[in-house]
């Protein structure tokens, strides 16, 4: 099998420590993992993204890595000799597991720098890729690029998206693609995806379906509990609120740590954010990052506000936005204040770090 990049090609078998010298950092990281695997390394340590708390170390076992890679192959029809694209950092589970899948499944591995459009670094005429994982922002960037990248995607067996929520706008754009595109439900502790939902085509759905051997239930908070061979079939309790159907399919409704208690009324931040994005589209404004949050308030306990990553809007535009919001939902779900920041704080994986952003805002406004 081959390790590939824009200006590099070598077989896994021939790869040695000497080849690491002079490699760009993204390729060096993938090559080093391959060498560790070839040496028989039994345990790898990764860190969670840290978007909902302090990053914590997760110890990944070799036998469970093999199990997870084979489950991905079974789910998406991957075979020995296929070419997998690694365009995400290998120090986190998404990029790490793409390297592992190539090793376990005897696939070729094409490694690119984790850029907005990683397909720019691929000779689209001479390379055929079979499987790739992206974050939503990368697919947004690819969509707004040259049509030739669509042709490259459409030759694949499947494309998966993870790491963040997929907006309705991006879902609509993905209908142009013929390749099956899936949003994954995953985490480091489960060695990546344990459930998927189709985003395009006739099988498009709002509901995730668990992969083979994965058992799901809700705890008394309404949060997902996962059991799978990777968790040693022990319950892994999450903070992900969900609607779980009798057939086992589920829809994510938010995170319990994003529930805002304002005057005794519980508000899901994700619901406020979805309505906000819809109104922004109606007003034909530029799509931007935003999130709802409950700031401390003596009267309400928490005051619902909306943080928007943008320059402050004109007063009349803010007023129009608020009035539309109040017409579309209950008044208590309408943000009491719009807070504009030029840039949000983010984790190393590019996720918006809500609490860190809010903490920095509050420090500046004491």
Coordinates of C-alpha atoms in Angstrom, one line a residue:
X1 CA 0.0 0.0 0.0
X2 CA 1.1 3.6 -0.7
X3 CA 1.6 6.7 1.4
X4 CA 0.9 9.6 -0.9
X5 CA 1.0 13.4 -0.9
X6 CA 1.4 16.1 -3.5
X7 CA 5.1 15.5 -4.0
X8 CA 5.7 12.2 -2.2
X9 CA 5.0 8.5 -2.8
X10 CA 6.3 5.5 -1.0
X11 CA 5.0 2.1 0.1
X12 CA 4.1 1.5 3.7
X13 CA 6.5 -1.5 3.7
X14 CA 9.5 0.6 2.5
X15 CA 8.8 3.6 4.7
X16 CA 11.6 4.1 7.3
X17 CA 12.7 6.6 9.9
X18 CA 15.1 8.1 7.3
X19 CA 12.2 9.1 5.1
X20 CA 10.8 11.4 7.9
X21 CA 13.5 14.0 7.4
X22 CA 12.3 17.0 5.6
X23 CA 8.7 16.0 5.5
X24 CA 6.1 18.8 6.1
X25 CA 4.6 18.5 9.5
X26 CA 1.2 17.1 8.4
X27 CA 2.9 14.3 6.4
X28 CA 5.5 13.6 9.1
X29 CA 2.7 13.1 11.6
X30 CA 0.9 10.5 9.5
X31 CA 4.2 8.7 8.5
X32 CA 5.2 8.5 12.2
X33 CA 1.9 6.8 13.1
X34 CA 2.5 4.3 10.3
X35 CA 6.0 3.5 11.6
X36 CA 4.6 3.1 15.2
X37 CA 2.0 0.7 13.9
X38 CA 4.6 -1.3 12.0
X39 CA 6.6 -1.6 15.2
X40 CA 3.6 -3.2 16.9
X41 CA 2.6 -0.4 19.2
X42 CA -0.4 -1.5 21.3
X43 CA -1.6 1.8 22.7
X44 CA -1.9 5.4 21.3
X45 CA -2.9 8.5 23.3
X46 CA -5.2 11.2 21.8
X47 CA -6.9 14.1 23.5
X48 CA -10.6 15.1 23.2
X49 CA -11.2 18.3 21.3
X50 CA -11.9 20.4 24.4
X51 CA -14.9 22.2 23.0
X52 CA -17.1 21.4 26.0
X53 CA -14.4 21.2 28.7
X54 CA -10.7 20.7 29.3
X55 CA -9.2 18.3 26.8
X56 CA -8.6 14.9 28.4
X57 CA -6.4 12.0 27.3
X58 CA -8.0 8.9 25.7
X59 CA -6.0 5.7 25.5
X60 CA -6.7 3.9 22.2
X61 CA -6.0 0.1 22.1
X62 CA -4.7 -1.6 19.0
X63 CA -7.4 -4.3 18.9
X64 CA -10.2 -1.8 19.2
X65 CA -8.6 0.4 16.5
X66 CA -8.7 -2.7 14.2
X67 CA -12.4 -3.3 15.2
X68 CA -13.4 0.3 14.5
X69 CA -11.5 0.3 11.1
X70 CA -13.3 -2.9 10.0
X71 CA -16.7 -1.5 11.1
X72 CA -16.1 1.6 8.9
X73 CA -15.1 -0.7 6.0
X74 CA -18.3 -2.7 6.4
X75 CA -20.5 0.4 6.7
X76 CA -19.2 2.2 3.6
X77 CA -18.0 -0.7 1.4
X78 CA -14.3 -0.1 1.6
X79 CA -11.9 -2.7 0.3
X80 CA -8.2 -3.4 0.2
X81 CA -6.5 -1.2 -2.5
X82 CA -8.9 1.7 -2.1
X83 CA -7.4 5.2 -1.6
X84 CA -8.4 7.1 1.5
X85 CA -7.9 10.8 2.0
X86 CA -6.5 12.2 5.2
X87 CA -7.1 15.9 5.3
X88 CA -7.6 16.4 9.1
X89 CA -5.0 16.6 11.8
X90 CA -3.8 13.2 12.9
X91 CA -3.4 14.4 16.6
X92 CA -7.2 14.1 16.8
X93 CA -9.4 11.1 16.3
X94 CA -10.8 11.9 12.8
X95 CA -7.4 12.2 11.1
X96 CA -5.8 9.5 13.3
X97 CA -8.4 6.9 12.4
X98 CA -8.0 7.6 8.7
X99 CA -4.4 6.6 8.9
X100 CA -5.4 3.6 11.0
X101 CA -8.0 2.5 8.4
X102 CA -5.4 2.6 5.7
X103 CA -3.1 0.3 7.7
X104 CA -5.8 -2.1 8.9
X105 CA -7.6 -2.3 5.5
X106 CA -4.5 -2.4 3.3
X107 CA -5.6 0.8 1.6
X108 CA -3.6 3.6 0.0
X109 CA -3.4 6.8 2.0
X110 CA -3.3 10.3 0.4
X111 CA -2.3 12.9 3.0
X112 CA -2.9 16.6 2.5
X113 CA -2.6 19.6 4.8
X114 CA -5.8 20.4 6.7
X115 CA -6.8 23.5 4.7
X116 CA -10.1 25.0 3.8
X117 CA -10.1 23.1 0.5
X118 CA -7.7 20.1 0.8
X119 CA -8.6 18.9 -2.7
X120 CA -6.6 21.8 -4.1
X121 CA -3.5 19.8 -3.4
X122 CA -4.6 16.7 -5.4
X123 CA -4.1 16.1 -9.1
X124 CA -7.7 15.5 -9.9
X125 CA -6.9 14.0 -13.3
X126 CA -4.5 11.3 -12.1
X127 CA -5.9 10.4 -8.7
X128 CA -9.1 8.7 -7.7
X129 CA -10.1 8.8 -4.1
X130 CA -12.6 6.3 -2.6
X131 CA -13.3 7.7 0.9
X132 CA -12.8 11.0 2.7
X133 CA -13.8 12.7 6.0
X134 CA -14.2 16.5 6.2
X135 CA -15.4 19.1 8.7
X136 CA -18.4 21.2 7.5
X137 CA -16.2 24.3 6.7
X138 CA -14.1 22.3 4.3
X139 CA -17.1 21.1 2.3
X140 CA -18.4 24.7 2.3
X141 CA -15.1 25.9 0.8
X142 CA -15.0 23.0 -1.7
X143 CA -18.6 23.9 -2.8
X144 CA -17.6 27.4 -3.5
X145 CA -14.5 26.3 -5.5
X146 CA -14.0 24.8 -9.0
X147 CA -16.5 22.3 -10.4
X148 CA -13.7 19.8 -10.9
X149 CA -13.7 19.1 -7.2
X150 CA -17.3 17.9 -7.4
X151 CA -16.1 15.4 -10.0
X152 CA -13.4 14.1 -7.7
X153 CA -16.0 13.8 -4.8
X154 CA -18.5 12.0 -7.0
X155 CA -16.0 9.3 -7.9
X156 CA -15.8 8.3 -4.2
X157 CA -17.7 5.5 -2.5
X158 CA -18.7 7.8 0.4
X159 CA -18.0 11.1 2.1
X160 CA -18.4 11.6 5.8
X161 CA -18.7 14.9 7.7
X162 CA -18.0 15.3 11.4
X163 CA -16.6 17.6 14.1
X164 CA -19.5 20.1 14.1
X165 CA -23.1 20.6 13.2
X166 CA -24.1 20.8 9.5
X167 CA -26.2 23.8 8.7
X168 CA -29.4 23.6 6.6
X169 CA -27.7 25.7 4.0
X170 CA -24.9 23.2 3.6
X171 CA -27.3 20.3 3.5
X172 CA -29.1 22.1 0.6
X173 CA -25.8 22.5 -1.2
X174 CA -24.9 18.8 -0.8
X175 CA -28.0 17.8 -2.8
X176 CA -25.8 18.6 -5.9
X177 CA -23.5 15.7 -5.1
X178 CA -24.1 12.2 -6.3
X179 CA -21.7 10.6 -3.8
X180 CA -23.4 9.5 -0.6
X181 CA -22.7 12.0 2.1
X182 CA -23.1 11.2 5.8
X183 CA -23.0 13.2 9.0
X184 CA -21.4 11.1 11.7
X185 CA -22.1 10.9 15.4
X186 CA -18.7 10.3 16.9
X187 CA -16.3 11.0 19.7
X188 CA -12.8 10.1 20.6
X189 CA -13.9 7.7 23.3
X190 CA -15.8 5.5 20.7
X191 CA -12.8 5.7 18.3
X192 CA -14.9 7.9 16.0
X193 CA -18.3 7.2 14.5
X194 CA -21.0 5.0 16.1
X195 CA -24.0 6.4 14.1
X196 CA -24.6 8.1 10.8
X197 CA -27.3 9.9 8.9
X198 CA -27.6 10.4 5.2
X199 CA -27.4 14.1 4.1
X200 CA -28.3 13.8 0.4
X201 CA -30.2 11.8 -2.1
X202 CA -33.3 9.8 -1.7
X203 CA -32.1 8.3 1.6
X204 CA -31.6 11.8 3.2
X205 CA -32.8 11.8 6.8
X206 CA -32.9 13.9 10.0
X207 CA -32.3 10.7 12.0
X208 CA -29.1 8.9 12.8
X209 CA -28.9 5.1 12.7
X210 CA -26.5 3.2 14.9
X211 CA -23.8 1.1 13.3
X212 CA -23.6 -2.7 13.9
X213 CA -23.0 -3.8 17.5
X214 CA -23.7 -0.3 18.9
X215 CA -26.4 -0.1 21.5
X216 CA -28.0 3.2 22.4
X217 CA -30.4 4.3 25.1
X218 CA -31.4 7.5 26.9
X219 CA -30.6 8.2 30.6
X220 CA -33.0 9.9 32.9
X221 CA -31.8 13.3 31.7
X222 CA -32.7 12.4 28.1
X223 CA -29.1 12.0 27.1
X224 CA -27.6 9.3 24.9
X225 CA -25.8 6.4 26.5
X226 CA -23.5 4.3 24.2
X227 CA -22.4 0.7 24.5
X228 CA -20.2 -0.9 21.9
X229 CA -17.2 -3.3 21.7
X230 CA -14.9 -0.2 21.7
X231 CA -16.4 0.8 25.2
X232 CA -16.0 -2.9 26.3
X233 CA -19.8 -2.9 26.1
X234 CA -19.8 -0.7 29.2
X235 CA -22.1 2.4 29.2
X236 CA -20.6 5.6 28.0
X237 CA -22.7 8.5 29.2
X238 CA -22.8 11.5 27.0
X239 CA -24.3 15.0 27.5
X240 CA -26.1 14.8 24.1
X241 CA -29.8 15.2 24.3
X242 CA -31.8 13.2 21.8
X243 CA -35.1 11.9 20.6
X244 CA -34.8 8.1 20.4
X245 CA -37.4 6.2 18.4
X246 CA -38.6 2.6 19.0
X247 CA -36.7 1.5 15.8
X248 CA -33.4 2.7 17.3
X249 CA -33.0 5.8 15.1
X250 CA -32.4 9.1 16.9
X251 CA -32.3 12.8 16.3
X252 CA -30.0 15.1 18.3
X253 CA -31.8 17.9 20.0
X254 CA -28.9 19.6 21.7
X255 CA -26.5 19.3 24.6
X256 CA -27.6 19.3 28.2
X257 CA -24.8 21.7 29.0
X258 CA -26.2 24.1 26.4
X259 CA -29.7 24.3 28.1
X260 CA -30.4 27.8 29.4
X261 CA -32.6 28.2 32.4
X262 CA -34.1 31.7 32.1
X263 CA -36.7 32.5 34.8
X264 CA -37.4 28.8 35.4
X265 CA -38.0 28.1 31.6
X266 CA -35.5 25.7 30.0
X267 CA -34.4 26.8 26.5
X268 CA -32.3 24.8 24.1
X269 CA -29.5 26.9 22.7
X270 CA -29.5 24.8 19.5
X271 CA -33.1 25.7 18.8
X272 CA -32.4 29.4 19.2
X273 CA -29.4 29.1 16.9
X274 CA -31.3 27.3 14.2
X275 CA -34.0 30.0 14.2
X276 CA -31.3 32.7 14.1
X277 CA -29.6 31.2 11.1
X278 CA -33.0 30.9 9.3
X279 CA -33.7 34.6 9.9
X280 CA -30.2 35.5 8.7
X281 CA -30.9 33.7 5.4
X282 CA -34.3 35.5 5.1
X283 CA -32.6 38.8 5.6
X284 CA -30.0 37.8 3.0
X285 CA -27.1 38.4 5.3
X286 CA -23.8 36.7 5.1
X287 CA -23.7 33.4 7.0
X288 CA -21.6 33.6 10.1
X289 CA -20.9 31.7 13.3
X290 CA -23.2 32.3 16.2
X291 CA -24.3 30.7 19.4
X292 CA -26.9 31.3 22.1
X293 CA -25.8 31.5 25.8
X294 CA -27.2 32.1 29.2
X295 CA -25.4 35.0 30.9
X296 CA -25.8 35.3 34.7
X297 CA -28.7 37.5 35.6
X298 CA -30.0 38.4 39.1
X299 CA -33.6 38.4 38.1
X300 CA -33.8 35.6 35.6
X301 CA -30.9 33.4 36.8
X302 CA -29.7 33.3 33.2
X303 CA -30.4 35.9 30.5
X304 CA -30.7 34.5 26.9
X305 CA -28.3 36.3 24.6
X306 CA -27.0 35.6 21.1
X307 CA -23.3 35.9 20.3
X308 CA -22.6 36.7 16.6
X309 CA -19.2 36.6 15.0
X310 CA -19.5 39.8 13.0
X311 CA -19.1 43.6 13.1
X312 CA -22.1 45.2 14.9
X313 CA -25.2 45.5 12.7
X314 CA -27.0 48.8 12.3
X315 CA -29.7 49.4 15.0
X316 CA -32.6 49.1 12.5
X317 CA -31.2 45.7 11.3
X318 CA -30.9 44.4 14.9
X319 CA -34.5 45.6 15.5
X320 CA -35.8 43.8 12.4
X321 CA -34.0 40.6 13.4
X322 CA -35.5 40.7 16.9
X323 CA -39.0 41.4 15.7
X324 CA -38.9 38.5 13.1
X325 CA -37.6 36.2 15.9
X326 CA -40.4 37.2 18.2
X327 CA -43.0 36.5 15.5
X328 CA -41.6 33.0 14.7
X329 CA -41.4 31.7 18.3
X330 CA -42.3 32.3 21.9
X331 CA -41.1 35.6 23.3
X332 CA -39.0 33.8 26.0
X333 CA -37.0 32.1 23.3
X334 CA -36.0 35.4 21.8
X335 CA -32.5 36.7 22.7
X336 CA -32.7 39.6 25.0
X337 CA -29.4 41.0 23.6
X338 CA -27.3 40.5 20.5
X339 CA -23.6 40.5 21.2
X340 CA -21.2 41.1 18.3
X341 CA -17.6 39.9 18.5
X342 CA -15.0 40.2 15.7
X343 CA -13.7 36.7 16.4
X344 CA -14.7 33.7 18.6
X345 CA -12.3 31.6 20.6
X346 CA -11.7 28.2 19.1
X347 CA -10.2 24.8 20.0
X348 CA -7.2 23.3 18.2
X349 CA -9.7 21.5 15.9
X350 CA -11.4 24.7 14.9
X351 CA -14.6 24.3 17.0
X352 CA -16.1 27.4 18.6
X353 CA -15.3 27.3 22.3
X354 CA -18.4 28.9 23.8
X355 CA -17.4 29.2 27.4
X356 CA -13.9 30.5 26.6
X357 CA -15.4 33.1 24.2
X358 CA -17.9 34.2 26.9
X359 CA -15.3 34.3 29.6
X360 CA -13.1 36.6 27.5
X361 CA -16.1 38.8 26.7
X362 CA -17.1 39.1 30.4
X363 CA -13.5 39.9 31.4
X364 CA -13.5 42.8 28.9
X365 CA -16.8 44.1 30.1
X366 CA -16.4 43.9 33.9

